[in-house]
Amino acid sequence: MAEANQPIVSVVPDDEGKEKFKKSDHVAFYRRQMEGPNLQHRALLDTMVLTEKGARFKLLEPDTQTTLLLSVSPCKNDTVRILIDELQPIKARYRVPDVITEEPQVEQLRVERQSKDSVTLSWSSGRHQVCVWHFPFRLEILCEDKAIVTFNSKGKLWLEALRDPPGATSRGSELQEDHTSLLWKETFRQFVDIKANGPSSIGADLCLHGFSHVYGLPEHADGLQLRDTRDGEPYRLYNLDVFAYDLYSRLGLYGSVPLLVAHKPDRTLGVFWLNASETFVNVHYSPSGHQDGQTPPVKRRRVEPQTDVHWLSESGVIDCVVLLGPSPQQLFTQYAQLTGYQALPPLFALGYHQCRWNYDDEADVKAVDAGFDRHGIPYDVIWLDIEHTDGKRYFTWDSALFPEPAGLQRHLEKKKRKLVVISDPHIKVDPDWLLYCEARDGRHFVKNRQGQIYKGSCWPGKSSYLDFSSSDTRAWYSRCFGLDKYKGSTPSLFVWNDMNEPSVFDGPEQTMPKDAVHYGGWEHRELHNLYGFYQHMATVEGLITRSGGLERPFVLSRSFFAGSQRLGAIWTGDNVASWEYLRISIPMLLSLSVAGIAFCGADVGGFVQDPEPELLVRWYQAGALQPFFRGHSAKETKRREPWLFGEEVTAAIRTVIQQRYCLLPYWYTVFHQAHTSGLPPLRPLWVEFPREHSTLTVDNQYMIGGALLACPVTEAGVQEVKVLIPGSGEVWYDVHSAKAYNGGRTLSLPVTLDTVPVFQRGGSVVCRSAGSGSCTAELQQLPLSITVALNSQEVADGELYLDDGHSFSYRDNKAFCLRRFTMLSGRLLCRPASGGAFDCVTVVQSVTVLGVKSKPSTVVVHVSGAKDTCAAFEYMETCCMLTVNKLKLRVAMDWEIQIG
């Protein structure tokens, strides 16, 4: 949610330099780095020391006589960390804390080859090596003697050394306007940024050999594959509140993950740039896509492709981790081991969420809740935006509109539903409000450069901003969610962190000035992109503490950083009710997923403006096939509960939400996979089909887990859509008609308003609920239907994960059930996939097998310790589908079904 009166167009220049948001040429450190002094560093090979943490070298830049310290640390999970700092800075440079979950185990290095020009180091089996070249300095990472990454290939390495301010006696002194002092002061529009440490930017380049497709670097409203930046702006990573953001733009949005993922048929590679200050990334593909047209094709030499990536950050140290894959699955695991695995959400969080800015009062909330039941539409959570508070004071309620908030929550809880309320990071300046006084007296607010409490404007008017970078402030904030402290709250209340970039209506680029000061004396510029991550962390810890560590939290945050996946969910912010925004939501969510932020979604229907009924239906269809599924709308929009558009629209929306609920056993299973392996539920096609060139640029369709391919309809009025079904040896089944298609081609499929192309992959097993219930708690009581899709070898397998859906018992007491279904030689087996102990009464009611070539004579069910029984079945010859009904097979027991 952004300032309500903002225009839809996010950048409106009136004259040069008057845009609301900066372009790269407005940014002094970016200009300096790009123009650059073209330094040539030497690696002083005779300074090499092999330590238990890798190898250390000194780097010398002869012109400036700057000495840097290089550390190279290869880790046991096939990652290599490159760290460069000044050898003796005049003060410590900022290093990002709290993002890397635990320091990876470092491999011990040995020297393979050494000369006056280079030294080659290897570790473990010797498959990978690092070669450090003396002059010009570069660092190659090799696999089986072939360079796959070169650091400083183009010689862009530059750290601006920290220095004392020119002629200044204190932080607040006015600097003289000479050339040097301009490095210490920067003006954008009416805003003046005084740099306490002066120019401190860093830059480095990496060459990715053999790669011509790179992805990641969210959050941008752009396609999945990153574009070559020579034709325009670099990708910017700087968390900003951008209302109704421009599409196909490289402006940074609400969150930042500095992870770039490169893929080619035989390798997936990642580069993680651990820096929380303003960052730009330039991407250059070569050879570039356009041929010169002059050279005859016969004369063109086959040039190995490469991608050059130039990272530039305003401050900090160079801390770069190269993830070596080589498979997409291994890369996702490597990244999760580094920054954390996706939190396992409570089951209700995977249901449907109904939100609006704002539901008016308790009666309105109860009426909307009743409307879902009246129209037979399942949902789990209703949300309250800022108007539920007393004058935008978070942790309070408007006593006229919400006089009985705990009663309202109990009313919803009787139906096993939840309430979510908003909690933003700005605190209304109000000396008569106890919470404000506590924060002020506890020194929990960010300060300005003069050392006073920083004040900016946001929803309550004049506000101060909590300093979540301080662990003491986070602990204080976490305790604010206690049931004794947060009056009117109950255990069924969950939280939404908004405006946490942070958004400051009267700040530069509508955010906090970079020269504001945090705990430890660090300037805001050092950690800007961590601000929302830290609020998210404090809120999650508050909800965990509230339950005594027993219950899984649910917290949605708008702003995020690397590691936010281990906290909860994020969404793509203030989108617009248009077909273009529906279309862009898919590559945006895929980019987030590739960068580890797996529990993500976009506001269904668009946050601002009013969707036409067809767009609303199509958006519900898309949202139901994405991880976080929430309808949300701004207060200026017309009400849009699903039943307000006529029976045809209500029926269409009811169907897709019911289908979402039926598919929740599968969604929950793929989230468990994300939680344990790092594999995201939403996957670009190339993740599952890494060797297929045709998949590399597809971003309008995707895989859900390894079994389902989804292609939401995102064009108005279409009667036919094209769907790429990959894998030349694969078989795919339309989930609605059961019709089989061979892979490795593009289908033209007829569609109606009710049609959403979804296919199950041959060789997979998908578990669904036999009904949808009114919410996820009801769903857990329902039996399962299993769909087995045979591949060309007539085999299939899949998993099902079950637990209580809400507590940490799965983690602490191994109270879970993970079952594997395997179809081989006409026999379907249900067996344990790992050792959990969950008392689970869920039964399988029906099994459908797709791809059965001929009608069987018998179907026999065998349960351990019981007599074999013959089962009734139906066979549809037209689509080769066998259905076995009226089963009561406990999913937690071993059993098999023999098709004879």
Coordinates of N, CA and C in Angstrom, one line a residue, residues 348 453 525 555 587 590 609 621 693 775 864:
F348 N -3.1 -23.4 7.0 CA -4.1 -22.4 6.7 C -3.5 -21.3 5.8
I453 N 16.3 11.8 17.4 CA 15.4 10.8 16.8 C 14.9 11.2 15.5
R525 N 22.6 3.9 4.9 CA 23.1 3.4 3.6 C 23.7 2.0 3.6
V555 N 3.6 -14.7 8.9 CA 3.8 -13.2 8.7 C 4.1 -12.9 7.2
P587 N 6.4 -14.0 -14.4 CA 7.9 -13.9 -14.3 C 8.4 -13.3 -13.0
L590 N 8.3 -16.2 -10.6 CA 9.4 -17.1 -10.9 C 10.8 -16.6 -10.5
Q609 N -7.4 0.2 -9.1 CA -8.3 0.2 -10.2 C -9.3 -1.0 -10.1
Q621 N -7.8 -17.6 -11.3 CA -7.3 -18.9 -11.9 C -5.8 -18.9 -11.7
H693 N 16.7 -26.6 -24.7 CA 16.9 -25.2 -25.0 C 15.6 -24.4 -25.1
C775 N -12.7 -24.7 4.8 CA -11.4 -24.1 5.2 C -10.4 -25.3 5.3
S864 N -1.1 -54.9 4.5 CA -0.3 -55.7 5.4 C -1.2 -56.3 6.5

